[in-house]
C-alpha cells in the first residue's frame, strides 16, 4: 500500500505546485493591468485556480500522512530529514492560505502590492520545493 500512497502523494503534490506557481503569475498580470475588464477576468481566473488546487493540497497532505503512518513511528522519529521537510511543507500551506487572502484582496480591489512583489512571490517557492525534493531524495541527515 505504501507505494500507492507515495505515488498519489507525489501526483497530487505536482498538481498542487503547478497551481501554486501559476497563481502569483496571475497576480503579476492583475497588478500590471489598468483595464477593469482584464482585472475582472483575472480575478475570476485567480479564484477558480485557487479553488481548483486546494483539493490537491488536501490530498497531498492526506497521502503524505498515510505514507508516514505506514512507515511507522520508529522510522519517523529517526528521520530528521523528514522533520525538516515537514517544516518547509507547513510553510507551503501557510503560503497557500496567504494566496487566498491575496485573491480576496484583488476581488475587493484592495491590492496594495506591486507587480515586482508578486514576481518575488512567484519565484520564492521554487527554492522551497527544491529543498523538499533534495530532502526527500537525498535524505542528507
PDB file of C-alpha atoms in Angstrom:
ATOM      1  CA  UNK A   1       0.000   0.000   0.000  1.00  0.00           C
ATOM      2  CA  UNK A   2       2.861   2.353   0.794  1.00  0.00           C
ATOM      3  CA  UNK A   3       3.892   2.658  -2.859  1.00  0.00           C
ATOM      4  CA  UNK A   4       0.334   3.665  -3.786  1.00  0.00           C
ATOM      5  CA  UNK A   5       0.335   6.284  -1.053  1.00  0.00           C
ATOM      6  CA  UNK A   6       3.693   7.627  -2.214  1.00  0.00           C
ATOM      7  CA  UNK A   7       2.604   7.704  -5.871  1.00  0.00           C
ATOM      8  CA  UNK A   8      -0.615   9.557  -5.065  1.00  0.00           C
ATOM      9  CA  UNK A   9       1.236  11.910  -2.708  1.00  0.00           C
ATOM     10  CA  UNK A  10       3.692  12.851  -5.470  1.00  0.00           C
ATOM     11  CA  UNK A  11       0.942  13.152  -8.108  1.00  0.00           C
ATOM     12  CA  UNK A  12      -1.199  15.499  -6.021  1.00  0.00           C
ATOM     13  CA  UNK A  13       1.864  17.478  -4.931  1.00  0.00           C
ATOM     14  CA  UNK A  14       2.816  18.069  -8.588  1.00  0.00           C
ATOM     15  CA  UNK A  15      -0.731  19.186  -9.429  1.00  0.00           C
ATOM     16  CA  UNK A  16      -0.783  21.480  -6.390  1.00  0.00           C
ATOM     17  CA  UNK A  17       2.622  23.001  -7.170  1.00  0.00           C
ATOM     18  CA  UNK A  18       1.606  23.708 -10.772  1.00  0.00           C
ATOM     19  CA  UNK A  19      -1.191  25.905  -9.463  1.00  0.00           C
ATOM     20  CA  UNK A  20       0.924  27.374  -6.658  1.00  0.00           C
ATOM     21  CA  UNK A  21       3.451  28.539  -9.268  1.00  0.00           C
ATOM     22  CA  UNK A  22       0.843  29.903 -11.683  1.00  0.00           C
ATOM     23  CA  UNK A  23      -1.431  31.797  -9.280  1.00  0.00           C
ATOM     24  CA  UNK A  24       1.105  34.505  -8.350  1.00  0.00           C
ATOM     25  CA  UNK A  25       1.822  34.941 -12.079  1.00  0.00           C
ATOM     26  CA  UNK A  26      -1.857  35.864 -12.476  1.00  0.00           C
ATOM     27  CA  UNK A  27      -1.349  38.349  -9.626  1.00  0.00           C
ATOM     28  CA  UNK A  28       1.512  39.930 -11.609  1.00  0.00           C
ATOM     29  CA  UNK A  29      -0.731  40.384 -14.640  1.00  0.00           C
ATOM     30  CA  UNK A  30      -3.545  41.748 -12.484  1.00  0.00           C
ATOM     31  CA  UNK A  31      -1.269  44.222 -10.699  1.00  0.00           C
ATOM     32  CA  UNK A  32       0.139  45.407 -14.040  1.00  0.00           C
ATOM     33  CA  UNK A  33      -3.210  45.857 -15.732  1.00  0.00           C
ATOM     34  CA  UNK A  34      -5.060  49.150 -15.830  1.00  0.00           C
ATOM     35  CA  UNK A  35      -8.078  47.772 -17.717  1.00  0.00           C
ATOM     36  CA  UNK A  36     -11.024  46.946 -15.448  1.00  0.00           C
ATOM     37  CA  UNK A  37     -12.364  44.194 -17.723  1.00  0.00           C
ATOM     38  CA  UNK A  38      -8.983  42.465 -17.715  1.00  0.00           C
ATOM     39  CA  UNK A  39      -8.744  42.767 -13.941  1.00  0.00           C
ATOM     40  CA  UNK A  40     -12.217  41.249 -13.541  1.00  0.00           C
ATOM     41  CA  UNK A  41     -11.316  38.319 -15.789  1.00  0.00           C
ATOM     42  CA  UNK A  42      -8.074  37.761 -13.878  1.00  0.00           C
ATOM     43  CA  UNK A  43      -9.982  37.874 -10.578  1.00  0.00           C
ATOM     44  CA  UNK A  44     -12.233  35.080 -11.844  1.00  0.00           C
ATOM     45  CA  UNK A  45      -9.230  33.054 -13.008  1.00  0.00           C
ATOM     46  CA  UNK A  46      -7.402  33.570  -9.704  1.00  0.00           C
ATOM     47  CA  UNK A  47     -10.381  32.495  -7.611  1.00  0.00           C
ATOM     48  CA  UNK A  48     -11.106  29.439  -9.759  1.00  0.00           C
ATOM     49  CA  UNK A  49      -7.473  28.365  -9.790  1.00  0.00           C
ATOM     50  CA  UNK A  50      -7.214  28.634  -6.014  1.00  0.00           C
ATOM     51  CA  UNK A  51     -10.400  26.582  -5.622  1.00  0.00           C
ATOM     52  CA  UNK A  52      -9.095  24.056  -8.158  1.00  0.00           C
ATOM     53  CA  UNK A  53      -5.743  23.465  -6.440  1.00  0.00           C
ATOM     54  CA  UNK A  54      -7.000  23.401  -2.855  1.00  0.00           C
ATOM     55  CA  UNK A  55      -8.229  19.779  -3.066  1.00  0.00           C
ATOM     56  CA  UNK A  56      -4.774  18.853  -4.412  1.00  0.00           C
ATOM     57  CA  UNK A  57      -3.203  20.483  -1.343  1.00  0.00           C
ATOM     58  CA  UNK A  58      -5.515  18.478   0.914  1.00  0.00           C
ATOM     59  CA  UNK A  59      -4.871  15.201  -0.905  1.00  0.00           C
ATOM     60  CA  UNK A  60      -1.121  15.845  -0.842  1.00  0.00           C
ATOM     61  CA  UNK A  61      -1.388  16.099   2.933  1.00  0.00           C
ATOM     62  CA  UNK A  62      -3.607  13.026   3.288  1.00  0.00           C
ATOM     63  CA  UNK A  63      -1.371  10.743   1.234  1.00  0.00           C
ATOM     64  CA  UNK A  64       1.784  12.157   2.828  1.00  0.00           C
ATOM     65  CA  UNK A  65       0.433  11.413   6.299  1.00  0.00           C
ATOM     66  CA  UNK A  66      -0.665   7.930   5.221  1.00  0.00           C
ATOM     67  CA  UNK A  67       2.838   7.278   3.918  1.00  0.00           C
ATOM     68  CA  UNK A  68       4.376   8.383   7.224  1.00  0.00           C
ATOM     69  CA  UNK A  69       1.868   6.229   9.095  1.00  0.00           C
ATOM     70  CA  UNK A  70       2.784   3.187   7.003  1.00  0.00           C
ATOM     71  CA  UNK A  71       6.493   3.670   7.720  1.00  0.00           C
ATOM     72  CA  UNK A  72       5.735   3.838  11.423  1.00  0.00           C
ATOM     73  CA  UNK A  73       6.632   5.948  14.426  1.00  0.00           C
ATOM     74  CA  UNK A  74      10.118   4.479  14.910  1.00  0.00           C
ATOM     75  CA  UNK A  75      11.079   5.393  11.331  1.00  0.00           C
ATOM     76  CA  UNK A  76       9.544   8.859  11.672  1.00  0.00           C
ATOM     77  CA  UNK A  77      11.335   9.533  14.946  1.00  0.00           C
ATOM     78  CA  UNK A  78      14.720   8.707  13.371  1.00  0.00           C
ATOM     79  CA  UNK A  79      14.135  10.556  10.091  1.00  0.00           C
ATOM     80  CA  UNK A  80      15.443  14.039  10.856  1.00  0.00           C
ATOM     81  CA  UNK A  81      15.279  14.946   7.160  1.00  0.00           C
ATOM     82  CA  UNK A  82      11.507  14.343   7.308  1.00  0.00           C
ATOM     83  CA  UNK A  83      11.108  16.759  10.211  1.00  0.00           C
ATOM     84  CA  UNK A  84      12.917  19.464   8.232  1.00  0.00           C
ATOM     85  CA  UNK A  85      10.867  18.644   5.128  1.00  0.00           C
ATOM     86  CA  UNK A  86       7.622  18.887   7.094  1.00  0.00           C
ATOM     87  CA  UNK A  87       8.673  22.290   8.436  1.00  0.00           C
ATOM     88  CA  UNK A  88       9.016  23.533   4.868  1.00  0.00           C
ATOM     89  CA  UNK A  89       5.748  21.851   3.900  1.00  0.00           C
ATOM     90  CA  UNK A  90       3.969  23.723   6.695  1.00  0.00           C
ATOM     91  CA  UNK A  91       5.269  26.939   5.149  1.00  0.00           C
ATOM     92  CA  UNK A  92       3.736  25.872   1.822  1.00  0.00           C
ATOM     93  CA  UNK A  93       0.332  25.511   3.480  1.00  0.00           C
ATOM     94  CA  UNK A  94       0.708  28.940   5.085  1.00  0.00           C
ATOM     95  CA  UNK A  95       1.688  30.271   1.632  1.00  0.00           C
ATOM     96  CA  UNK A  96      -1.386  28.603   0.101  1.00  0.00           C
ATOM     97  CA  UNK A  97      -3.645  30.345   2.621  1.00  0.00           C
ATOM     98  CA  UNK A  98      -1.857  33.653   2.033  1.00  0.00           C
ATOM     99  CA  UNK A  99      -2.565  33.301  -1.693  1.00  0.00           C
ATOM    100  CA  UNK A 100      -6.262  33.050  -0.824  1.00  0.00           C
ATOM    101  CA  UNK A 101      -6.010  36.268   1.195  1.00  0.00           C
ATOM    102  CA  UNK A 102      -4.486  37.939  -1.865  1.00  0.00           C
ATOM    103  CA  UNK A 103      -7.202  36.569  -4.154  1.00  0.00           C
ATOM    104  CA  UNK A 104      -9.790  38.135  -1.847  1.00  0.00           C
ATOM    105  CA  UNK A 105      -7.909  41.451  -1.841  1.00  0.00           C
ATOM    106  CA  UNK A 106      -7.830  41.562  -5.634  1.00  0.00           C
ATOM    107  CA  UNK A 107     -11.558  40.810  -5.798  1.00  0.00           C
ATOM    108  CA  UNK A 108     -12.232  43.613  -3.277  1.00  0.00           C
ATOM    109  CA  UNK A 109      -9.952  45.955  -5.299  1.00  0.00           C
ATOM    110  CA  UNK A 110      -7.674  46.346  -2.288  1.00  0.00           C
ATOM    111  CA  UNK A 111      -4.366  45.232  -3.794  1.00  0.00           C
ATOM    112  CA  UNK A 112      -1.501  47.251  -2.328  1.00  0.00           C
ATOM    113  CA  UNK A 113       1.435  45.313  -3.787  1.00  0.00           C
ATOM    114  CA  UNK A 114       3.458  45.954  -6.916  1.00  0.00           C
ATOM    115  CA  UNK A 115       3.997  43.534  -9.805  1.00  0.00           C
ATOM    116  CA  UNK A 116       7.586  43.165  -8.540  1.00  0.00           C
ATOM    117  CA  UNK A 117       6.286  41.871  -5.190  1.00  0.00           C
ATOM    118  CA  UNK A 118       4.202  39.252  -6.992  1.00  0.00           C
ATOM    119  CA  UNK A 119       7.159  38.227  -9.151  1.00  0.00           C
ATOM    120  CA  UNK A 120       9.126  37.516  -5.977  1.00  0.00           C
ATOM    121  CA  UNK A 121       6.092  35.723  -4.518  1.00  0.00           C
ATOM    122  CA  UNK A 122       6.004  33.633  -7.690  1.00  0.00           C
ATOM    123  CA  UNK A 123       9.679  32.666  -7.651  1.00  0.00           C
ATOM    124  CA  UNK A 124      10.468  32.107  -3.961  1.00  0.00           C
ATOM    125  CA  UNK A 125       8.525  28.822  -3.605  1.00  0.00           C
ATOM    126  CA  UNK A 126      10.726  27.229  -6.264  1.00  0.00           C
ATOM    127  CA  UNK A 127      13.633  27.217  -3.802  1.00  0.00           C
ATOM    128  CA  UNK A 128      11.453  25.740  -1.082  1.00  0.00           C
ATOM    129  CA  UNK A 129      10.326  22.980  -3.441  1.00  0.00           C
ATOM    130  CA  UNK A 130      13.949  22.293  -4.396  1.00  0.00           C
ATOM    131  CA  UNK A 131      14.790  21.879  -0.704  1.00  0.00           C
ATOM    132  CA  UNK A 132      11.865  19.466  -0.250  1.00  0.00           C
ATOM    133  CA  UNK A 133      12.925  17.358  -3.227  1.00  0.00           C
ATOM    134  CA  UNK A 134      16.544  17.217  -2.045  1.00  0.00           C
ATOM    135  CA  UNK A 135      15.460  16.253   1.460  1.00  0.00           C
ATOM    136  CA  UNK A 136      13.101  13.536   0.183  1.00  0.00           C
ATOM    137  CA  UNK A 137      15.522  12.031  -2.349  1.00  0.00           C
ATOM    138  CA  UNK A 138      18.992  12.585  -0.864  1.00  0.00           C
ATOM    139  CA  UNK A 139      17.958  12.342   2.815  1.00  0.00           C
ATOM    140  CA  UNK A 140      21.102  14.229   3.866  1.00  0.00           C
ATOM    141  CA  UNK A 141      20.605  13.606   7.593  1.00  0.00           C
TER     142      UNK A 141
END
